[in-house]
């Protein structure tokens, strides 16, 4: 019954198009298996020469015979690559099949051709690389590499064209979100590379529909991960690069204008969400070392002529000046501190795969250095670590009676989820209430109030049957602190607690990057009805 309930609360939020495509793809797969249908892996093609200005290069992930992704390395002796290698998990294998390394700075022309030929020769209908998402990313990487080096290789072109025909037959309408958007971006590259109107029409339809759906009015991507926002903005810039430097299709100017307008808002959003040292908050699924940095994105925008200088809105100690309202984030700066808070929904109801049970979470920086941090993510495997990193206890918010505020499960699923049911704010104070504990008859209210160099956070649990609640503050591994009575002291900051039942300190593992865990300390404050945390900045 518990599993049935999980599925019910998960499925009830899906769009009909997702359900229909889930059913259709499953039926089609069985039908094709019965009749032994196989995709053609090479199709006659004719490619055209394209022009680009400099894009953002990818980090080095291939050196000699060693392939390194997500901080895990594997050697393929004599460069005999196993494209289905899964000993490091599916995400590692996906990264291998993305072939981002084609765009690392030191990738030589001859070596790149050799890698593409190896992939083509080992490709079969069951290859991971033919799944729509890796297929999409790899297609863009190949086209960029082929263009950069002026390569015209018929075997590679014919294989890539077949891969695009397979992608065209399998757009990810069953998932939607960033996956479908990546399908559209890649189909646009394929359309230009092969001057194929069918690919262009499909790409244009997906891109226009999904950018209108996925980019909120404040410019944030609706899955609410700063990391994925950076990834998608980079891809939008790539498409602008393609469109404005290659005139092949009637009416493409309107698509170019549309994407530029979206990119300007997206750039402003990520600049608002970037701390002064260049870090992004690790809200939802986000990690360092994966996406292009905000600085790289600003530089790319300048090269494309989207902006003439880095777009950084003035951020003051004032909630009402927020540029982040539709995405549910707020940012405020004091004289020596920066704070970004989450008072929004967990993400799109029909695609919460990258969402965490983190409602009312926050990160705090002092003198440009991280003090209170989100614990980050280290894995996408469906294991206990993944479950822990998505759970409420891994975020700087309140957990009631050991329950998660949103019911995260099975790696990328969410059943019952917290909804923000009240929000009120003025220039110095914001109060929000969520119903994530309503099944217990309880509601969590959190107020952030600012006055000069004092920040006050007021947590209130209302309802019947009061039970223990725990507010957590995860300290960055570099932070050193001292406990003094009912407060903790950090250089330049004192945090005082009022209304607590107890204060204790526990170990936790900070996910600095994928597969990289660093021991640190979390402050756990137990209370019953109300807790007041007062931050005094010196």
Coordinates of C-alpha atoms in Angstrom, one line a residue:
X1 CA 0.0 0.0 0.0
X2 CA 2.9 2.4 0.7
X3 CA 4.4 1.8 -2.7
X4 CA 0.9 2.3 -4.4
X5 CA 0.6 5.6 -2.5
X6 CA 4.0 6.7 -3.7
X7 CA 3.2 6.0 -7.3
X8 CA -0.2 7.7 -6.9
X9 CA 1.2 10.9 -5.6
X10 CA 4.0 10.8 -8.2
X11 CA 1.9 10.0 -11.3
X12 CA -1.0 12.4 -10.5
X13 CA 1.1 15.4 -11.3
X14 CA 2.2 14.2 -14.8
X15 CA 1.0 15.7 -18.0
X16 CA -1.1 13.6 -20.3
X17 CA 1.6 13.9 -23.0
X18 CA 4.1 12.3 -20.7
X19 CA 1.7 9.4 -19.9
X20 CA 0.8 8.9 -23.6
X21 CA 4.4 8.9 -24.7
X22 CA 5.3 6.5 -21.9
X23 CA 2.7 4.1 -23.1
X24 CA 3.4 4.6 -26.8
X25 CA 7.1 4.1 -26.6
X26 CA 6.7 0.9 -24.6
X27 CA 4.1 -0.5 -27.0
X28 CA 6.3 0.5 -30.0
X29 CA 9.3 -1.1 -28.4
X30 CA 7.6 -4.4 -28.0
X31 CA 6.2 -4.3 -31.5
X32 CA 9.6 -3.5 -33.0
X33 CA 11.3 -6.3 -30.9
X34 CA 8.7 -8.8 -32.2
X35 CA 9.3 -7.8 -35.8
X36 CA 13.0 -7.5 -35.2
X37 CA 13.0 -3.9 -36.4
X38 CA 16.4 -2.2 -36.3
X39 CA 17.4 1.4 -36.9
X40 CA 19.8 2.1 -39.7
X41 CA 23.1 3.3 -38.3
X42 CA 24.3 4.9 -41.5
X43 CA 22.2 7.1 -43.9
X44 CA 23.4 8.8 -47.1
X45 CA 24.0 12.5 -46.3
X46 CA 25.5 15.7 -47.5
X47 CA 26.8 18.2 -44.9
X48 CA 27.5 21.9 -45.3
X49 CA 30.3 24.0 -43.9
X50 CA 29.3 26.1 -40.9
X51 CA 30.7 29.2 -39.2
X52 CA 31.0 29.9 -35.4
X53 CA 32.7 32.4 -33.2
X54 CA 34.5 31.0 -30.1
X55 CA 32.3 28.9 -27.8
X56 CA 33.1 27.8 -24.3
X57 CA 35.6 25.0 -24.3
X58 CA 35.0 21.8 -22.2
X59 CA 37.2 20.8 -19.3
X60 CA 39.9 18.2 -20.0
X61 CA 38.5 14.7 -19.3
X62 CA 40.8 12.6 -21.6
X63 CA 44.5 12.3 -21.1
X64 CA 46.4 9.5 -22.8
X65 CA 44.4 6.4 -22.4
X66 CA 42.7 7.7 -19.3
X67 CA 39.1 9.0 -19.3
X68 CA 38.0 10.9 -16.2
X69 CA 34.5 12.1 -15.5
X70 CA 32.8 12.9 -12.2
X71 CA 36.2 12.5 -10.4
X72 CA 36.4 8.8 -11.4
X73 CA 39.0 7.6 -13.9
X74 CA 39.2 4.5 -16.2
X75 CA 41.9 3.5 -18.7
X76 CA 41.1 1.9 -22.0
X77 CA 44.2 0.0 -23.0
X78 CA 45.4 0.7 -26.6
X79 CA 42.5 3.1 -26.8
X80 CA 40.0 0.3 -27.2
X81 CA 37.0 2.1 -25.7
X82 CA 34.1 0.2 -24.1
X83 CA 31.3 2.7 -24.9
X84 CA 29.0 0.6 -22.6
X85 CA 31.4 0.7 -19.6
X86 CA 29.2 1.0 -16.5
X87 CA 31.4 0.1 -13.6
X88 CA 31.3 3.7 -12.4
X89 CA 27.5 4.0 -12.8
X90 CA 25.2 5.1 -15.5
X91 CA 26.0 8.9 -15.3
X92 CA 29.7 8.2 -15.9
X93 CA 28.8 6.1 -18.9
X94 CA 26.5 8.9 -20.1
X95 CA 29.4 11.3 -19.9
X96 CA 31.6 9.0 -21.9
X97 CA 28.9 9.0 -24.6
X98 CA 28.3 12.7 -24.5
X99 CA 31.9 13.0 -25.8
X100 CA 32.4 16.5 -24.4
X101 CA 36.1 15.8 -24.6
X102 CA 35.9 16.5 -28.3
X103 CA 35.9 20.1 -27.3
X104 CA 38.6 20.2 -24.7
X105 CA 41.4 22.5 -25.7
X106 CA 44.1 20.0 -26.4
X107 CA 42.0 17.6 -28.5
X108 CA 43.9 17.1 -31.7
X109 CA 42.2 16.7 -35.1
X110 CA 43.6 13.2 -35.7
X111 CA 42.7 11.9 -32.3
X112 CA 39.2 13.3 -32.5
X113 CA 38.6 11.5 -35.8
X114 CA 39.9 8.3 -34.3
X115 CA 37.5 8.6 -31.4
X116 CA 34.5 9.2 -33.7
X117 CA 35.4 6.3 -35.9
X118 CA 35.7 4.0 -32.9
X119 CA 32.3 5.1 -31.7
X120 CA 30.8 4.6 -35.2
X121 CA 32.3 1.1 -35.6
X122 CA 31.0 -0.1 -32.2
X123 CA 27.6 1.5 -32.5
X124 CA 24.6 -0.9 -32.4
X125 CA 20.9 -0.5 -31.8
X126 CA 21.3 -1.2 -28.0
X127 CA 24.1 1.3 -27.5
X128 CA 23.6 3.8 -24.6
X129 CA 24.8 6.5 -26.9
X130 CA 21.6 6.2 -29.0
X131 CA 19.4 7.2 -26.0
X132 CA 18.0 10.6 -26.8
X133 CA 19.9 12.7 -24.2
X134 CA 23.5 11.5 -24.9
X135 CA 22.6 11.4 -28.6
X136 CA 21.6 15.1 -28.4
X137 CA 24.7 16.3 -26.5
X138 CA 27.1 14.2 -28.6
X139 CA 25.6 15.5 -31.9
X140 CA 26.4 19.1 -31.0
X141 CA 29.9 18.2 -29.9
X142 CA 30.6 16.4 -33.1
X143 CA 29.3 19.2 -35.3
X144 CA 31.4 21.7 -33.4
X145 CA 34.5 19.6 -33.7
X146 CA 34.0 18.8 -37.4
X147 CA 33.4 22.4 -38.2
X148 CA 36.4 23.7 -36.2
X149 CA 38.8 21.4 -38.0
X150 CA 37.2 21.6 -41.4
X151 CA 36.6 17.8 -41.5
X152 CA 34.4 16.2 -44.2
X153 CA 34.3 12.5 -43.6
X154 CA 31.5 10.7 -45.3
X155 CA 31.5 7.7 -42.9
X156 CA 31.2 10.0 -39.9
X157 CA 28.6 12.2 -41.6
X158 CA 26.4 9.3 -42.6
X159 CA 26.6 7.9 -39.1
X160 CA 25.7 11.2 -37.5
X161 CA 22.8 11.8 -39.9
X162 CA 21.4 8.4 -38.9
X163 CA 21.8 9.3 -35.3
X164 CA 19.8 12.4 -35.9
X165 CA 17.1 10.5 -37.6
X166 CA 16.9 8.2 -34.5
X167 CA 16.7 11.3 -32.3
X168 CA 13.9 12.7 -34.4
X169 CA 12.0 9.5 -33.8
X170 CA 12.5 9.6 -30.0
X171 CA 12.1 13.1 -28.6
X172 CA 11.7 12.9 -24.8
X173 CA 8.1 14.0 -24.4
X174 CA 7.8 11.3 -21.8
X175 CA 10.2 13.4 -19.6
X176 CA 9.8 16.9 -20.9
X177 CA 12.0 19.4 -19.0
X178 CA 15.7 20.0 -19.8
X179 CA 15.9 16.6 -21.7
X180 CA 13.4 17.6 -24.3
X181 CA 15.0 21.1 -24.6
X182 CA 18.4 19.5 -25.2
X183 CA 16.8 17.3 -28.0
X184 CA 15.5 20.6 -29.6
X185 CA 18.9 22.3 -29.4
X186 CA 20.7 19.4 -31.0
X187 CA 18.1 19.0 -33.7
X188 CA 18.8 22.6 -34.6
X189 CA 22.5 21.9 -35.0
X190 CA 21.7 18.8 -37.1
X191 CA 19.3 20.9 -39.3
X192 CA 22.0 23.4 -40.1
X193 CA 24.8 20.8 -40.6
X194 CA 22.7 18.8 -43.1
X195 CA 20.5 21.7 -44.3
X196 CA 17.5 19.6 -43.4
X197 CA 14.2 21.4 -43.2
X198 CA 12.5 18.5 -41.4
X199 CA 15.0 18.7 -38.6
X200 CA 14.8 22.5 -38.5
X201 CA 11.0 22.5 -38.2
X202 CA 11.0 20.1 -35.3
X203 CA 13.8 21.9 -33.6
X204 CA 12.1 25.2 -33.9
X205 CA 8.8 23.8 -32.5
X206 CA 10.5 22.2 -29.5
X207 CA 12.8 25.2 -28.7
X208 CA 10.0 27.9 -28.9
X209 CA 7.5 25.8 -27.0
X210 CA 9.9 24.6 -24.3
X211 CA 11.7 27.9 -23.7
X212 CA 8.4 29.6 -23.2
X213 CA 7.4 26.9 -20.8
X214 CA 10.7 26.4 -19.0
X215 CA 12.1 29.9 -18.7
X216 CA 10.2 31.8 -16.0
X217 CA 9.4 35.5 -16.2
X218 CA 12.4 36.3 -14.0
X219 CA 14.7 34.4 -16.3
X220 CA 15.2 31.3 -14.1
X221 CA 14.9 27.8 -15.5
X222 CA 11.9 26.1 -14.0
X223 CA 13.7 23.1 -12.6
X224 CA 15.4 25.6 -10.2
X225 CA 18.9 24.2 -10.3
X226 CA 21.5 26.9 -10.8
X227 CA 23.8 24.3 -12.3
X228 CA 21.3 23.2 -14.9
X229 CA 20.4 26.8 -15.6
X230 CA 24.1 27.4 -16.5
X231 CA 24.2 24.3 -18.7
X232 CA 21.0 25.4 -20.6
X233 CA 22.1 29.0 -21.0
X234 CA 25.4 27.8 -22.5
X235 CA 23.3 25.8 -25.0
X236 CA 21.1 28.8 -25.8
X237 CA 24.2 30.8 -26.5
X238 CA 25.5 28.0 -28.8
X239 CA 22.2 28.1 -30.7
X240 CA 22.5 31.9 -31.0
X241 CA 26.1 31.4 -32.3
X242 CA 24.8 29.0 -34.9
X243 CA 21.8 31.1 -36.0
X244 CA 23.6 34.5 -36.4
X245 CA 26.6 33.1 -38.2
X246 CA 24.8 30.8 -40.7
X247 CA 21.9 32.0 -42.9
X248 CA 20.3 28.8 -44.2
X249 CA 16.5 28.8 -43.4
X250 CA 13.7 31.3 -44.2
X251 CA 12.4 33.0 -41.0
X252 CA 15.3 31.9 -38.8
X253 CA 15.8 35.6 -37.8
X254 CA 12.6 35.4 -35.7
X255 CA 14.0 32.4 -33.8
X256 CA 17.3 34.2 -33.3
X257 CA 15.5 37.3 -31.8
X258 CA 13.4 35.0 -29.6
X259 CA 16.4 33.2 -28.2
X260 CA 18.4 36.4 -27.6
X261 CA 15.5 37.8 -25.5
X262 CA 15.4 34.6 -23.4
X263 CA 19.1 34.6 -23.0
X264 CA 19.2 38.2 -21.7
X265 CA 16.8 37.3 -18.9
X266 CA 18.6 34.0 -18.1
X267 CA 21.9 35.8 -17.9
X268 CA 20.5 38.4 -15.4
X269 CA 19.1 35.5 -13.3
X270 CA 22.3 33.6 -13.0
X271 CA 24.2 36.7 -12.2
X272 CA 21.7 37.3 -9.3
X273 CA 22.3 33.8 -8.2
X274 CA 26.1 33.9 -8.2
X275 CA 28.0 34.8 -5.1
X276 CA 30.8 37.4 -5.3
X277 CA 33.5 34.7 -5.4
X278 CA 31.9 33.1 -8.5
X279 CA 30.2 30.2 -6.7
X280 CA 26.5 29.3 -7.2
X281 CA 24.4 28.0 -4.4
X282 CA 24.0 24.2 -4.6
X283 CA 20.2 24.2 -4.5
X284 CA 18.5 21.1 -5.8
X285 CA 20.7 19.0 -8.1
X286 CA 23.8 21.2 -8.4
X287 CA 27.5 20.6 -8.2
X288 CA 30.7 22.4 -9.0
X289 CA 32.9 21.5 -11.9
X290 CA 30.0 20.5 -14.3
X291 CA 28.5 23.6 -15.9
X292 CA 30.3 26.6 -17.4
X293 CA 30.9 29.3 -14.7
X294 CA 28.8 32.5 -14.6
X295 CA 32.0 34.4 -15.7
X296 CA 32.4 32.2 -18.7
X297 CA 28.8 32.7 -19.6
X298 CA 29.1 36.5 -19.3
X299 CA 32.2 36.4 -21.5
X300 CA 30.4 34.3 -24.1
X301 CA 27.5 36.8 -24.1
X302 CA 29.9 39.6 -24.8
X303 CA 31.4 37.8 -27.7
X304 CA 28.0 37.1 -29.2
X305 CA 27.0 40.8 -28.8
X306 CA 24.1 40.0 -26.5
X307 CA 25.6 42.4 -23.9
X308 CA 28.6 44.8 -24.0
X309 CA 29.5 44.1 -20.3
X310 CA 28.8 41.8 -17.4
X311 CA 25.1 42.2 -16.4
X312 CA 25.0 42.3 -12.6
X313 CA 21.9 43.9 -11.1
X314 CA 22.5 46.0 -8.0
X315 CA 21.6 43.8 -5.1
X316 CA 20.9 45.6 -1.8
X317 CA 19.6 44.8 1.6
X318 CA 16.1 44.8 0.3
X319 CA 13.7 41.9 -0.4
X320 CA 11.4 44.0 -2.6
X321 CA 14.2 44.7 -5.1
X322 CA 14.5 40.9 -5.9
X323 CA 15.0 39.9 -9.5
X324 CA 14.2 36.3 -8.6
X325 CA 10.6 36.3 -7.6
X326 CA 9.0 33.8 -10.1
X327 CA 11.6 31.2 -9.3
X328 CA 11.0 31.5 -5.6
X329 CA 14.5 32.6 -4.6
X330 CA 15.5 35.8 -2.9
X331 CA 18.9 37.4 -2.4
X332 CA 20.1 40.1 -0.1
X333 CA 23.5 41.6 0.6
X334 CA 24.7 43.2 3.9
X335 CA 27.8 45.2 4.3
X336 CA 29.9 42.0 4.5
X337 CA 27.6 39.1 3.8
X338 CA 25.5 37.6 1.1
X339 CA 22.5 35.4 1.6
X340 CA 20.3 33.5 -1.0
X341 CA 17.1 31.9 0.3
X342 CA 14.5 29.6 -1.2
X343 CA 10.8 30.4 -0.5
X344 CA 9.4 28.9 -3.6
X345 CA 7.9 25.6 -4.9
X346 CA 10.2 22.6 -5.4
X347 CA 10.0 22.9 -9.2
X348 CA 7.5 22.0 -12.0
X349 CA 4.9 19.6 -10.7
X350 CA 5.3 17.3 -13.8
X351 CA 9.1 17.1 -13.7
X352 CA 10.6 17.3 -10.2
X353 CA 13.4 14.9 -11.0
X354 CA 16.1 17.3 -9.9
X355 CA 14.2 18.6 -6.9
X356 CA 15.1 18.2 -3.2
X357 CA 13.0 18.3 0.0
X358 CA 14.6 21.7 0.8
X359 CA 11.8 24.2 1.1
X360 CA 13.0 27.3 3.0
X361 CA 16.6 26.4 2.5
X362 CA 19.4 29.1 2.4
X363 CA 23.1 29.6 1.9
X364 CA 25.2 32.3 3.6
X365 CA 28.5 33.8 2.6
X366 CA 30.7 36.1 4.7
X367 CA 33.5 38.2 3.2
X368 CA 33.0 36.3 0.0
X369 CA 33.5 32.9 1.6
X370 CA 31.0 30.1 2.2
X371 CA 29.8 29.8 5.8
X372 CA 26.4 28.0 5.7
X373 CA 26.1 25.8 2.7
X374 CA 23.8 23.3 0.9
X375 CA 25.3 19.9 1.2
X376 CA 25.4 19.4 -2.5
X377 CA 25.2 16.2 -4.5
X378 CA 27.8 13.5 -5.1
X379 CA 25.8 10.8 -7.1
X380 CA 22.8 10.2 -9.4
X381 CA 22.8 6.5 -8.5
X382 CA 19.6 5.2 -6.9
X383 CA 21.1 4.5 -3.5
X384 CA 21.1 5.6 0.1
X385 CA 23.5 8.4 -0.5
X386 CA 21.3 9.9 -3.2
X387 CA 18.3 9.6 -1.0
X388 CA 20.1 11.3 1.9
X389 CA 21.3 14.2 -0.3
X390 CA 17.8 14.9 -1.5
X391 CA 16.2 14.7 2.0
X392 CA 15.3 17.5 4.3
X393 CA 18.0 16.6 6.9
X394 CA 20.7 17.6 4.3
X395 CA 19.4 21.2 4.0
X396 CA 19.3 24.3 6.0
X397 CA 15.7 24.2 7.0
X398 CA 13.4 22.5 9.5
X399 CA 12.6 18.8 9.7
X400 CA 9.6 17.7 11.7
X401 CA 9.4 14.4 13.4
X402 CA 12.1 12.9 11.1
X403 CA 9.8 13.3 8.0
X404 CA 10.9 14.9 4.7
X405 CA 9.0 18.1 3.7
X406 CA 8.6 16.6 0.2
X407 CA 8.5 12.9 -0.3
X408 CA 11.6 12.3 -2.4
X409 CA 12.2 8.7 -3.5
X410 CA 13.8 6.4 -6.1
X411 CA 16.5 8.8 -7.2
X412 CA 14.5 11.2 -9.3
X413 CA 10.9 10.9 -8.1
X414 CA 8.8 13.0 -5.7
X415 CA 5.4 11.8 -4.4
X416 CA 3.7 14.1 -1.8
X417 CA 5.4 17.5 -2.1
X418 CA 5.5 20.7 0.0
X419 CA 3.6 23.6 -1.4
X420 CA 4.2 27.2 -0.3
X421 CA 0.7 28.3 0.7
X422 CA 1.4 31.7 2.0
X423 CA 4.0 34.4 1.1
X424 CA 4.2 37.9 2.4
X425 CA 7.1 40.3 2.1
X426 CA 8.2 43.9 2.3
X427 CA 11.6 45.6 2.0
X428 CA 13.1 44.1 5.1
X429 CA 11.1 41.0 5.9
X430 CA 9.7 37.9 4.2
X431 CA 7.4 35.2 5.7
X432 CA 6.3 32.0 4.0
X433 CA 4.4 28.9 5.1
X434 CA 4.5 25.5 3.5
X435 CA 2.2 22.5 3.9
X436 CA 4.8 19.7 3.6
X437 CA 3.9 18.4 7.1
X438 CA 0.1 18.9 6.8
X439 CA -0.3 15.1 6.9
X440 CA 0.9 15.4 10.5
X441 CA -1.5 18.2 11.1
X442 CA 1.4 20.7 11.2
X443 CA 2.6 23.6 9.1
X444 CA 6.1 25.2 9.0
X445 CA 6.4 29.0 8.8
X446 CA 9.8 30.7 8.3
X447 CA 10.5 34.4 8.5
X448 CA 13.7 36.1 7.3
X449 CA 14.0 39.6 8.8
X450 CA 16.9 41.9 8.2
X451 CA 18.0 45.1 10.0
X452 CA 21.4 46.4 9.3
X453 CA 24.0 43.8 10.3
X454 CA 21.5 41.6 12.0
X455 CA 19.6 38.7 10.3
X456 CA 16.8 37.0 12.2
X457 CA 15.2 33.7 11.1
X458 CA 12.0 32.8 12.9
X459 CA 10.8 29.2 12.6
X460 CA 7.3 28.4 13.8
X461 CA 5.5 25.0 13.8
X462 CA 1.7 25.4 14.1
X463 CA -1.0 22.8 14.5
X464 CA -2.1 20.1 16.9
X465 CA 0.1 17.4 18.4
X466 CA 3.4 19.2 18.7
X467 CA 6.3 16.9 18.0
X468 CA 10.1 17.5 18.0
X469 CA 11.4 19.6 15.2
X470 CA 15.0 20.1 14.1
X471 CA 16.5 23.2 12.4
X472 CA 19.8 22.4 10.8
X473 CA 22.7 24.7 9.8
X474 CA 25.4 23.0 7.7
X475 CA 28.7 24.6 8.0
X476 CA 31.3 24.7 5.2
X477 CA 34.3 22.4 5.9
X478 CA 36.6 25.4 6.2
X479 CA 34.5 27.0 8.9
X480 CA 35.9 27.0 12.5
X481 CA 33.5 27.8 15.3
X482 CA 33.1 27.9 19.1
X483 CA 30.0 27.1 21.1
X484 CA 29.2 29.6 23.9
X485 CA 26.0 28.9 25.9
X486 CA 23.1 29.1 23.5
X487 CA 25.1 30.5 20.6
X488 CA 28.0 29.7 18.2
X489 CA 30.7 32.0 17.3
X490 CA 32.5 32.2 13.9
X491 CA 35.0 34.8 12.9
X492 CA 32.9 37.8 12.0
X493 CA 29.6 36.1 12.9
X494 CA 27.7 35.2 16.0
X495 CA 24.5 33.0 15.8
X496 CA 22.3 33.1 18.9
X497 CA 19.4 30.7 19.4
X498 CA 16.2 31.5 21.4
X499 CA 13.5 28.9 22.1
X500 CA 15.7 25.8 21.6
X501 CA 15.3 22.6 23.5
X502 CA 18.8 21.5 22.8
X503 CA 21.8 22.3 20.5
X504 CA 24.1 19.5 19.3
X505 CA 26.7 19.1 16.6
X506 CA 26.9 16.2 14.2
X507 CA 29.2 15.1 11.4
X508 CA 28.0 15.3 7.8
X509 CA 29.7 14.8 4.4
X510 CA 29.8 17.8 2.2
X511 CA 29.6 16.9 -1.5
X512 CA 32.0 19.3 -3.0
X513 CA 31.7 17.6 -6.4
X514 CA 30.4 14.3 -7.8
X515 CA 32.0 11.4 -5.9
X516 CA 33.9 13.8 -3.6
X517 CA 32.8 13.9 0.1
X518 CA 34.5 16.1 2.7
X519 CA 33.7 15.8 6.5
X520 CA 32.1 18.8 8.1
X521 CA 29.8 19.8 10.9
X522 CA 26.1 20.4 11.0
X523 CA 24.5 22.3 13.9
X524 CA 21.2 20.7 14.9
X525 CA 18.8 22.7 17.1
X526 CA 15.8 20.9 18.5
X527 CA 12.7 22.9 19.4
X528 CA 8.9 22.4 19.7
X529 CA 6.9 25.4 18.7
X530 CA 9.2 28.3 17.8
X531 CA 12.9 28.9 17.3
X532 CA 14.5 32.3 16.7
X533 CA 18.0 32.3 15.2
X534 CA 19.7 35.7 15.3
X535 CA 22.8 36.3 13.1
X536 CA 25.0 39.1 14.3
X537 CA 27.5 40.2 11.7
X538 CA 30.6 42.1 12.8

